[in-house]
Short mmCIF file of C-alpha atoms in Angstrom, two decimals:
data_model
loop_
_atom_site.label_atom_id
_atom_site.label_comp_id
_atom_site.label_asym_id
_atom_site.label_seq_id
_atom_site.Cartn_x
_atom_site.Cartn_y
_atom_site.Cartn_z
CA MET E 137 62.35 32.18 92.12
CA PHE E 138 65.87 32.51 90.85
CA LYS E 139 69.03 30.78 91.94
CA ARG E 140 72.01 32.95 92.82
CA ASP E 141 75.44 31.99 91.61
CA VAL E 142 77.43 32.37 94.82
CA LYS E 143 81.23 32.21 94.53
CA SER E 144 83.83 32.37 97.25
CA ILE E 145 86.17 35.33 97.49
CA LYS E 146 89.14 33.04 96.79
CA ASP E 147 87.57 31.92 93.49
CA LEU E 148 86.83 35.51 92.49
CA VAL E 149 90.37 36.68 93.28
CA MET E 150 91.95 33.76 91.40
CA GLN E 151 89.66 34.38 88.43
CA SER E 152 90.68 38.05 88.41
CA LEU E 153 94.38 37.16 88.61
CA ARG E 154 94.00 34.61 85.81
CA THR E 155 92.15 37.12 83.63
CA ASN E 156 94.87 39.74 84.11
CA GLY E 157 97.73 37.27 83.57
CA LEU E 158 99.01 37.52 87.13
CA GLU E 159 98.33 34.01 88.42
CA THR E 160 101.54 32.40 87.13
CA PRO E 161 103.93 35.06 88.49
CA LEU E 162 102.19 34.88 91.86
CA LEU E 163 102.53 31.09 92.01
CA GLN E 164 106.19 31.33 90.97
CA LYS E 165 106.90 33.84 93.74
CA ARG E 166 105.17 31.61 96.30
CA LEU E 167 107.20 28.61 95.13
CA VAL E 168 110.55 30.44 95.36
CA GLU E 169 109.66 31.66 98.85
CA ALA E 170 108.67 28.10 99.81
CA TRP E 171 112.11 26.68 98.93
CA PRO E 172 113.67 27.14 102.43
CA VAL E 173 110.52 25.82 104.09
CA VAL E 174 110.24 22.68 101.95
CA ALA E 175 113.99 22.01 101.69
CA GLY E 176 114.60 22.57 105.38
CA GLU E 177 116.39 25.06 107.57
CA VAL E 178 119.88 23.60 107.08
CA ILE E 179 119.64 23.58 103.28
CA GLY E 180 118.14 27.06 103.39
CA LYS E 181 121.32 28.31 105.10
CA TYR E 182 123.41 27.08 102.16
CA THR E 183 121.10 28.66 99.58
CA GLN E 184 122.29 31.95 98.10
CA ASN E 185 119.71 32.56 95.40
CA ALA E 186 116.69 30.84 93.88
CA TYR E 187 114.74 31.82 90.76
CA ILE E 188 112.50 30.29 88.09
CA ARG E 189 113.13 30.35 84.36
CA ASN E 190 111.18 28.28 81.80
CA GLN E 191 109.48 26.14 84.47
CA THR E 192 112.84 25.24 86.01
CA LEU E 193 113.85 26.28 89.51
CA PHE E 194 117.50 27.31 89.69
CA VAL E 195 119.00 27.14 93.18
CA ASN E 196 122.51 28.42 93.95
CA LEU E 197 124.06 26.36 96.74
CA THR E 198 127.36 27.22 98.44
CA SER E 199 128.29 23.62 99.29
CA PRO E 200 129.46 21.33 96.44
CA ALA E 201 128.70 18.20 98.48
CA LEU E 202 125.18 19.40 99.21
CA ARG E 203 124.74 20.31 95.54
CA ALA E 204 125.60 16.73 94.51
CA ASP E 205 123.25 15.25 97.10
CA MET E 206 120.39 17.56 96.14
CA SER E 207 120.82 16.77 92.45
CA MET E 208 119.96 13.16 93.19
CA ARG E 209 116.83 14.19 95.11
CA ARG E 210 115.54 16.86 92.71
CA ILE E 211 112.44 14.96 91.51
CA GLU E 212 111.35 14.56 95.14
CA PHE E 213 111.67 18.32 95.68
CA VAL E 214 109.80 19.14 92.46
CA LYS E 215 106.83 17.13 93.73
CA LYS E 216 106.99 18.64 97.23
CA LEU E 217 107.24 22.23 95.98
CA ASN E 218 104.40 21.86 93.49
CA ALA E 219 102.25 20.25 96.18
CA TYR E 220 103.08 23.08 98.61
CA VAL E 221 101.92 25.69 96.08
CA GLY E 222 98.99 23.58 94.91
CA SER E 223 99.75 23.85 91.20
CA GLN E 224 102.18 22.52 88.58
CA VAL E 225 104.61 25.47 88.51
CA ILE E 226 107.97 23.79 87.87
CA VAL E 227 109.04 20.60 86.11
CA ASP E 228 112.71 20.49 87.11
CA ILE E 229 115.30 21.87 89.54
CA ARG E 230 118.89 22.74 88.69
CA PHE E 231 121.47 23.24 91.41
CA CYS E 232 124.30 25.67 90.65
#
């Protein structure tokens, strides 16, 4: 008898994305979309734009006071966002 190598659909899709170089952009998009969820509804209202460049999440906030507060908590949000996505996507957050 022979043993079949059974893989889940999730593993096959992720392998295909990785092979075609699409896994990282997909994870980055999921992380940017997760910002209002992880940061909270109130902070999401003050967010104008969020994008990733060189493993750094840049978040444009309209409130200077909130920007100062969030700068002190950025390591906490890096950990939460990476955990939400399930992969090490960013290493830092900059608030503009």
